[in-house]
One Martini backbone bead per residue (centre of mass of N, CA, C, O) as a GRO file, in nm:
protein
  295
    1MET     BB    1   1.005  -0.662   1.925
    2LYS     BB    2   1.336  -0.666   1.749
    3PHE     BB    3   1.449  -0.758   1.398
    4GLU     BB    4   1.690  -0.683   1.361
    5ASN     BB    5   1.949  -0.838   1.279
    6ILE     BB    6   1.857  -1.110   1.216
    7THR     BB    7   1.889  -1.483   1.207
    8GLY     BB    8   1.799  -1.742   0.984
    9SER     BB    9   1.441  -1.857   1.038
   10ILE     BB   10   1.133  -1.772   0.859
   11VAL     BB   11   0.847  -1.811   0.838
   12ALA     BB   12   0.589  -1.884   0.599
   13MET     BB   13   0.290  -1.910   0.695
   14ILE     BB   14   0.034  -2.091   0.675
   15THR     BB   15  -0.352  -2.102   0.642
   16PRO     BB   16  -0.549  -2.250   0.824
   17TYR     BB   17  -0.871  -2.439   0.734
   18HIS     BB   18  -1.167  -2.533   0.712
   19GLY     BB   19  -1.389  -2.761   0.513
   20ASP     BB   20  -1.528  -2.394   0.469
   21GLY     BB   21  -1.291  -2.190   0.467
   22SER     BB   22  -1.226  -2.089   0.756
   23VAL     BB   23  -1.029  -2.002   1.000
   24ASN     BB   24  -0.834  -2.207   1.169
   25PHE     BB   25  -0.723  -2.117   1.519
   26GLU     BB   26  -0.661  -2.376   1.651
   27VAL     BB   27  -0.424  -2.470   1.458
   28LEU     BB   28  -0.270  -2.205   1.446
   29THR     BB   29  -0.143  -2.254   1.693
   30ARG     BB   30  -0.025  -2.496   1.719
   31LEU     BB   31   0.186  -2.387   1.442
   32LEU     BB   32   0.329  -2.150   1.645
   33GLU     BB   33   0.426  -2.359   1.890
   34ARG     BB   34   0.597  -2.517   1.702
   35GLN     BB   35   0.785  -2.278   1.558
   36ILE     BB   36   0.904  -2.183   1.884
   37GLN     BB   37   1.011  -2.493   1.945
   38ALA     BB   38   1.200  -2.495   1.698
   39GLY     BB   39   1.364  -2.153   1.680
   40THR     BB   40   1.223  -2.006   1.520
   41SER     BB   41   1.335  -1.642   1.426
   42ALA     BB   42   1.005  -1.590   1.306
   43ILE     BB   43   0.685  -1.486   1.174
   44LEU     BB   44   0.498  -1.494   0.896
   45THR     BB   45   0.261  -1.318   0.757
   46LEU     BB   46   0.047  -1.261   0.535
   47GLY     BB   47   0.226  -1.417   0.287
   48THR     BB   48   0.173  -1.616   0.011
   49THR     BB   49   0.131  -1.897   0.193
   50GLY     BB   50  -0.102  -1.737   0.365
   51GLU     BB   51  -0.348  -1.684   0.147
   52TYR     BB   52  -0.424  -1.349   0.122
   53SER     BB   53  -0.518  -1.301  -0.172
   54THR     BB   54  -0.812  -1.463  -0.063
   55MET     BB   55  -0.890  -1.278   0.140
   56THR     BB   56  -1.005  -1.046   0.380
   57HIS     BB   57  -0.948  -0.805   0.552
   58GLU     BB   58  -1.043  -0.881   0.810
   59GLU     BB   59  -0.878  -1.143   0.805
   60ASP     BB   60  -0.626  -1.066   0.845
   61ALA     BB   61  -0.678  -0.893   1.108
   62THR     BB   62  -0.702  -1.155   1.270
   63VAL     BB   63  -0.479  -1.316   1.203
   64VAL     BB   64  -0.316  -1.127   1.326
   65ALA     BB   65  -0.442  -1.086   1.618
   66HIS     BB   66  -0.363  -1.392   1.680
   67THR     BB   67  -0.067  -1.406   1.620
   68LEU     BB   68   0.020  -1.211   1.837
   69LYS     BB   69  -0.114  -1.312   2.099
   70VAL     BB   70   0.036  -1.646   2.075
   71VAL     BB   71   0.364  -1.489   2.017
   72ASP     BB   72   0.390  -1.281   2.265
   73GLY     BB   73   0.706  -1.168   2.199
   74ARG     BB   74   0.883  -1.450   2.099
   75VAL     BB   75   0.909  -1.367   1.819
   76PRO     BB   76   0.873  -1.206   1.552
   77VAL     BB   77   0.635  -1.048   1.358
   78ILE     BB   78   0.539  -1.052   1.036
   79VAL     BB   79   0.357  -0.846   0.797
   80GLY     BB   80   0.198  -0.846   0.550
   81SER     BB   81   0.086  -0.544   0.321
   82GLY     BB   82   0.096  -0.588   0.013
   83SER     BB   83   0.010  -0.430  -0.257
   84ASN     BB   84  -0.076  -0.263  -0.562
   85SER     BB   85  -0.223  -0.057  -0.405
   86THR     BB   86  -0.052   0.170  -0.267
   87ALA     BB   87  -0.276   0.278  -0.046
   88THR     BB   88  -0.343   0.005   0.068
   89GLN     BB   89  -0.067  -0.061   0.159
   90LEU     BB   90  -0.039   0.185   0.353
   91GLU     BB   91  -0.325   0.124   0.526
   92LYS     BB   92  -0.180  -0.168   0.637
   93SER     BB   93   0.068  -0.096   0.754
   94ILE     BB   94  -0.045   0.070   1.014
   95GLU     BB   95  -0.265  -0.109   1.114
   96TYR     BB   96  -0.037  -0.341   1.194
   97GLN     BB   97   0.136  -0.166   1.321
   98ASN     BB   98  -0.079  -0.105   1.589
   99MET     BB   99  -0.137  -0.398   1.630
  100GLY     BB  100   0.202  -0.477   1.675
  101ALA     BB  101   0.397  -0.551   1.496
  102ASP     BB  102   0.795  -0.564   1.336
  103ALA     BB  103   0.738  -0.611   1.059
  104LEU     BB  104   0.678  -0.540   0.694
  105LEU     BB  105   0.624  -0.665   0.408
  106LEU     BB  106   0.673  -0.534   0.054
  107ILE     BB  107   0.504  -0.583  -0.267
  108ALA     BB  108   0.542  -0.587  -0.555
  109PRO     BB  109   0.348  -0.459  -0.833
  110TYR     BB  110   0.093  -0.614  -0.944
  111TYR     BB  111   0.041  -0.578  -1.289
  112ASN     BB  112   0.094  -0.280  -1.316
  113LYS     BB  113   0.409  -0.257  -1.208
  114ALA     BB  114   0.616  -0.034  -1.324
  115ASN     BB  115   0.833   0.222  -1.311
  116PRO     BB  116   1.089   0.261  -1.124
  117GLU     BB  117   0.940   0.509  -0.955
  118GLY     BB  118   0.688   0.385  -0.888
  119MET     BB  119   0.866   0.142  -0.741
  120TYR     BB  120   0.981   0.363  -0.497
  121ARG     BB  121   0.725   0.482  -0.407
  122HIS     BB  122   0.545   0.247  -0.306
  123PHE     BB  123   0.778   0.179  -0.095
  124ALA     BB  124   0.810   0.486   0.069
  125SER     BB  125   0.566   0.512   0.168
  126ALA     BB  126   0.554   0.297   0.370
  127ALA     BB  127   0.797   0.372   0.506
  128ASP     BB  128   0.755   0.683   0.593
  129ALA     BB  129   0.477   0.601   0.763
  130VAL     BB  130   0.621   0.402   0.921
  131HIS     BB  131   0.846   0.294   1.248
  132ILE     BB  132   0.880  -0.023   1.106
  133PRO     BB  133   1.003  -0.223   0.981
  134CYS     BB  134   1.127  -0.314   0.597
  135LEU     BB  135   1.041  -0.539   0.332
  136LEU     BB  136   1.100  -0.662   0.052
  137TYR     BB  137   0.954  -0.816  -0.210
  138ASN     BB  138   1.110  -1.075  -0.496
  139VAL     BB  139   0.829  -1.196  -0.710
  140PRO     BB  140   0.799  -1.255  -1.052
  141GLY     BB  141   0.635  -1.454  -1.094
  142ARG     BB  142   0.367  -1.341  -0.943
  143THR     BB  143   0.424  -1.019  -1.061
  144GLY     BB  144   0.595  -0.981  -1.340
  145CYS     BB  145   0.827  -0.849  -1.152
  146SER     BB  146   1.068  -0.654  -1.095
  147ILE     BB  147   1.335  -0.515  -0.880
  148PRO     BB  148   1.558  -0.291  -0.956
  149VAL     BB  149   1.868  -0.237  -0.847
  150SER     BB  150   1.827   0.043  -0.883
  151VAL     BB  151   1.628   0.055  -0.628
  152VAL     BB  152   1.730  -0.119  -0.403
  153GLU     BB  153   1.947   0.113  -0.387
  154ARG     BB  154   1.763   0.350  -0.258
  155LEU     BB  155   1.613   0.157  -0.051
  156ALA     BB  156   1.856   0.096   0.123
  157LYS     BB  157   1.904   0.404   0.268
  158HIS     BB  158   1.611   0.356   0.422
  159PRO     BB  159   1.546   0.401   0.752
  160ASN     BB  160   1.294   0.159   0.696
  161ILE     BB  161   1.477  -0.026   0.546
  162CYS     BB  162   1.631  -0.364   0.605
  163GLY     BB  163   1.550  -0.530   0.339
  164ILE     BB  164   1.518  -0.845   0.160
  165LYS     BB  165   1.326  -1.088  -0.021
  166GLU     BB  166   1.462  -1.332  -0.238
  167ALA     BB  167   1.254  -1.481  -0.520
  168SER     BB  168   1.369  -1.478  -0.835
  169GLY     BB  169   1.605  -1.751  -0.886
  170ASP     BB  170   1.865  -1.517  -0.938
  171MET     BB  171   2.113  -1.501  -0.879
  172SER     BB  172   2.261  -1.237  -1.051
  173TYR     BB  173   2.063  -1.059  -0.841
  174ALA     BB  174   2.144  -1.152  -0.550
  175MET     BB  175   2.462  -1.058  -0.680
  176LYS     BB  176   2.411  -0.763  -0.667
  177VAL     BB  177   2.233  -0.700  -0.389
  178ALA     BB  178   2.464  -0.800  -0.194
  179ARG     BB  179   2.633  -0.526  -0.237
  180LEU     BB  180   2.407  -0.377  -0.015
  181VAL     BB  181   2.517  -0.552   0.226
  182GLY     BB  182   2.458  -0.400   0.565
  183PRO     BB  183   2.391  -0.320   0.849
  184ASP     BB  184   2.061  -0.209   0.711
  185PHE     BB  185   2.115  -0.455   0.510
  186ALA     BB  186   1.914  -0.765   0.402
  187LEU     BB  187   1.954  -1.053   0.296
  188TRP     BB  188   1.671  -1.319   0.177
  189SER     BB  189   1.574  -1.580   0.137
  190GLY     BB  190   1.285  -1.736  -0.060
  191ASN     BB  191   1.454  -2.021  -0.189
  192ASP     BB  192   1.485  -2.328  -0.042
  193ASP     BB  193   1.693  -2.396  -0.285
  194LEU     BB  194   1.882  -2.096  -0.207
  195THR     BB  195   2.032  -2.080   0.091
  196VAL     BB  196   2.326  -2.143   0.071
  197PRO     BB  197   2.405  -1.953  -0.169
  198LEU     BB  198   2.345  -1.717  -0.020
  199LEU     BB  199   2.492  -1.677   0.214
  200SER     BB  200   2.775  -1.686   0.075
  201VAL     BB  201   2.677  -1.369   0.019
  202GLY     BB  202   2.507  -1.249   0.301
  203ALA     BB  203   2.292  -1.373   0.404
  204SER     BB  204   2.033  -1.378   0.691
  205GLY     BB  205   1.883  -1.631   0.520
  206VAL     BB  206   1.518  -1.731   0.563
  207ILE     BB  207   1.185  -1.749   0.427
  208SER     BB  208   1.032  -2.051   0.469
  209VAL     BB  209   0.864  -2.305   0.373
  210PHE     BB  210   1.012  -2.581   0.483
  211ALA     BB  211   0.931  -2.474   0.801
  212ASN     BB  212   0.652  -2.648   0.762
  213VAL     BB  213   0.774  -2.897   0.821
  214MET     BB  214   1.082  -2.854   0.888
  215PRO     BB  215   1.174  -2.607   1.146
  216ALA     BB  216   1.459  -2.736   1.248
  217MET     BB  217   1.628  -2.770   0.998
  218CYS     BB  218   1.592  -2.478   0.884
  219ARG     BB  219   1.748  -2.361   1.085
  220GLN     BB  220   1.948  -2.505   1.101
  221ILE     BB  221   2.158  -2.473   0.878
  222VAL     BB  222   2.202  -2.152   0.893
  223GLU     BB  223   2.340  -2.212   1.133
  224ASP     BB  224   2.586  -2.345   1.056
  225TYR     BB  225   2.634  -2.106   0.829
  226LEU     BB  226   2.764  -1.907   1.070
  227SER     BB  227   2.924  -2.096   1.227
  228GLY     BB  228   3.109  -2.244   0.983
  229LYS     BB  229   2.928  -2.508   0.893
  230GLN     BB  230   2.898  -2.529   0.568
  231ALA     BB  231   2.960  -2.861   0.499
  232GLN     BB  232   2.673  -2.898   0.695
  233ALA     BB  233   2.475  -2.770   0.538
  234ALA     BB  234   2.507  -2.848   0.266
  235ALA     BB  235   2.408  -3.146   0.334
  236LYS     BB  236   2.128  -3.046   0.447
  237GLN     BB  237   2.043  -2.940   0.211
  238LEU     BB  238   2.093  -3.227  -0.022
  239LYS     BB  239   1.922  -3.406   0.133
  240TYR     BB  240   1.662  -3.210   0.161
  241LEU     BB  241   1.655  -3.158  -0.190
  242GLU     BB  242   1.366  -3.306  -0.289
  243LEU     BB  243   1.170  -3.184  -0.131
  244ILE     BB  244   1.182  -2.885  -0.163
  245ASN     BB  245   1.087  -2.956  -0.453
  246ASP     BB  246   0.780  -3.102  -0.420
  247LEU     BB  247   0.670  -2.808  -0.272
  248PHE     BB  248   0.710  -2.765  -0.596
  249LEU     BB  249   0.554  -2.862  -0.812
  250GLU     BB  250   0.316  -2.672  -0.716
  251VAL     BB  251   0.175  -2.403  -0.638
  252ASN     BB  252   0.198  -2.246  -0.399
  253PRO     BB  253   0.088  -2.388  -0.109
  254ILE     BB  254  -0.038  -2.703  -0.242
  255PRO     BB  255   0.210  -2.898  -0.134
  256VAL     BB  256   0.221  -2.818   0.190
  257LYS     BB  257  -0.033  -2.871   0.287
  258ALA     BB  258  -0.050  -3.174   0.182
  259ALA     BB  259   0.230  -3.252   0.368
  260MET     BB  260   0.063  -3.185   0.645
  261ASN     BB  261  -0.144  -3.385   0.627
  262MET     BB  262   0.027  -3.626   0.581
  263MET     BB  263   0.140  -3.564   0.870
  264GLY     BB  264  -0.130  -3.427   1.079
  265LEU     BB  265  -0.139  -3.108   1.092
  266ASN     BB  266  -0.410  -2.939   0.953
  267ALA     BB  267  -0.435  -2.727   0.697
  268GLY     BB  268  -0.621  -2.781   0.503
  269PRO     BB  269  -0.765  -2.619   0.261
  270LEU     BB  270  -0.816  -2.460   0.019
  271ARG     BB  271  -0.848  -2.147  -0.215
  272LEU     BB  272  -0.986  -2.059  -0.547
  273PRO     BB  273  -0.803  -2.119  -0.718
  274LEU     BB  274  -0.718  -2.344  -0.530
  275CYS     BB  275  -0.628  -2.678  -0.540
  276GLU     BB  276  -0.555  -2.984  -0.537
  277MET     BB  277  -0.308  -3.262  -0.632
  278ASP     BB  278  -0.180  -3.392  -0.839
  279ALA     BB  279  -0.147  -3.718  -0.752
  280GLY     BB  280   0.133  -3.781  -0.865
  281HIS     BB  281   0.209  -3.587  -0.721
  282ALA     BB  282   0.148  -3.646  -0.455
  283ALA     BB  283   0.294  -3.937  -0.450
  284LYS     BB  284   0.591  -3.816  -0.445
  285LEU     BB  285   0.565  -3.622  -0.166
  286LYS     BB  286   0.554  -3.858  -0.046
  287ASN     BB  287   0.805  -4.026  -0.098
  288SER     BB  288   0.979  -3.723   0.045
  289LEU     BB  289   0.807  -3.795   0.351
  290GLN     BB  290   0.898  -4.100   0.375
  291GLU     BB  291   1.236  -4.057   0.350
  292ALA     BB  292   1.290  -3.840   0.575
  293GLY     BB  293   1.087  -3.951   0.837
  294LEU     BB  294   0.763  -3.804   0.840
  295LEU     BB  295   0.578  -4.102   0.800
   0.00000   0.00000   0.00000
């Protein structure tokens, strides 16, 4: 399925685990079907929310294979192939392309960071090696570095780089990146609380944690905005803003997995170094879920 030019809500999928920490493929199947039935525009697997950083390469590949099998071409599947090692990113990008991924998500090189030229080469090397679309992923709160706007501008001209997931929370940065939006380069909100603001400057939609909890509502917010119902979209975002914010009371995906477990969706435990929520935070999150009519 072609990924280019889609709009809407892309879910950043969690990875459900059994109590022993192994991947729960039965629950993963149910969660994928839930997303598709809710009208999710695309599935992102092995993103930050999917805890890929604590999974082995073999587990990564099995989750990708299972996701592709279940989705079966009904919506595009984006796979996070990023790494702070450019060589590893290149290897995984080619592997996931060959498995059938529709697009790739490439993260900025965390820990070692890189100067602007190194940052450019890090992304371009993967985009040069594959023929499926690549999305940049700017999330400095995780990586310790932001992709310079000048580098985004260069990469936006690459024929195989189709957009950016912008998750800095910095509207000034996002506005500068928004000037690069065009037929071949899309801006995606990576922050659920900024979906409507980024839509207002030309974003195509959101790559969402919130969509794990309320997939149909997340989709509707974007659809309303893009169909000219901006006031309705803003009202919906504001209505659920407390719940959205509470999904980030602690580092993602701790709260969203807690919320899904409260809702009976059986997301399971986290992998260390992530662990269960503080009791006070969990109580606040539960209250927000109740107010949203989810419990």
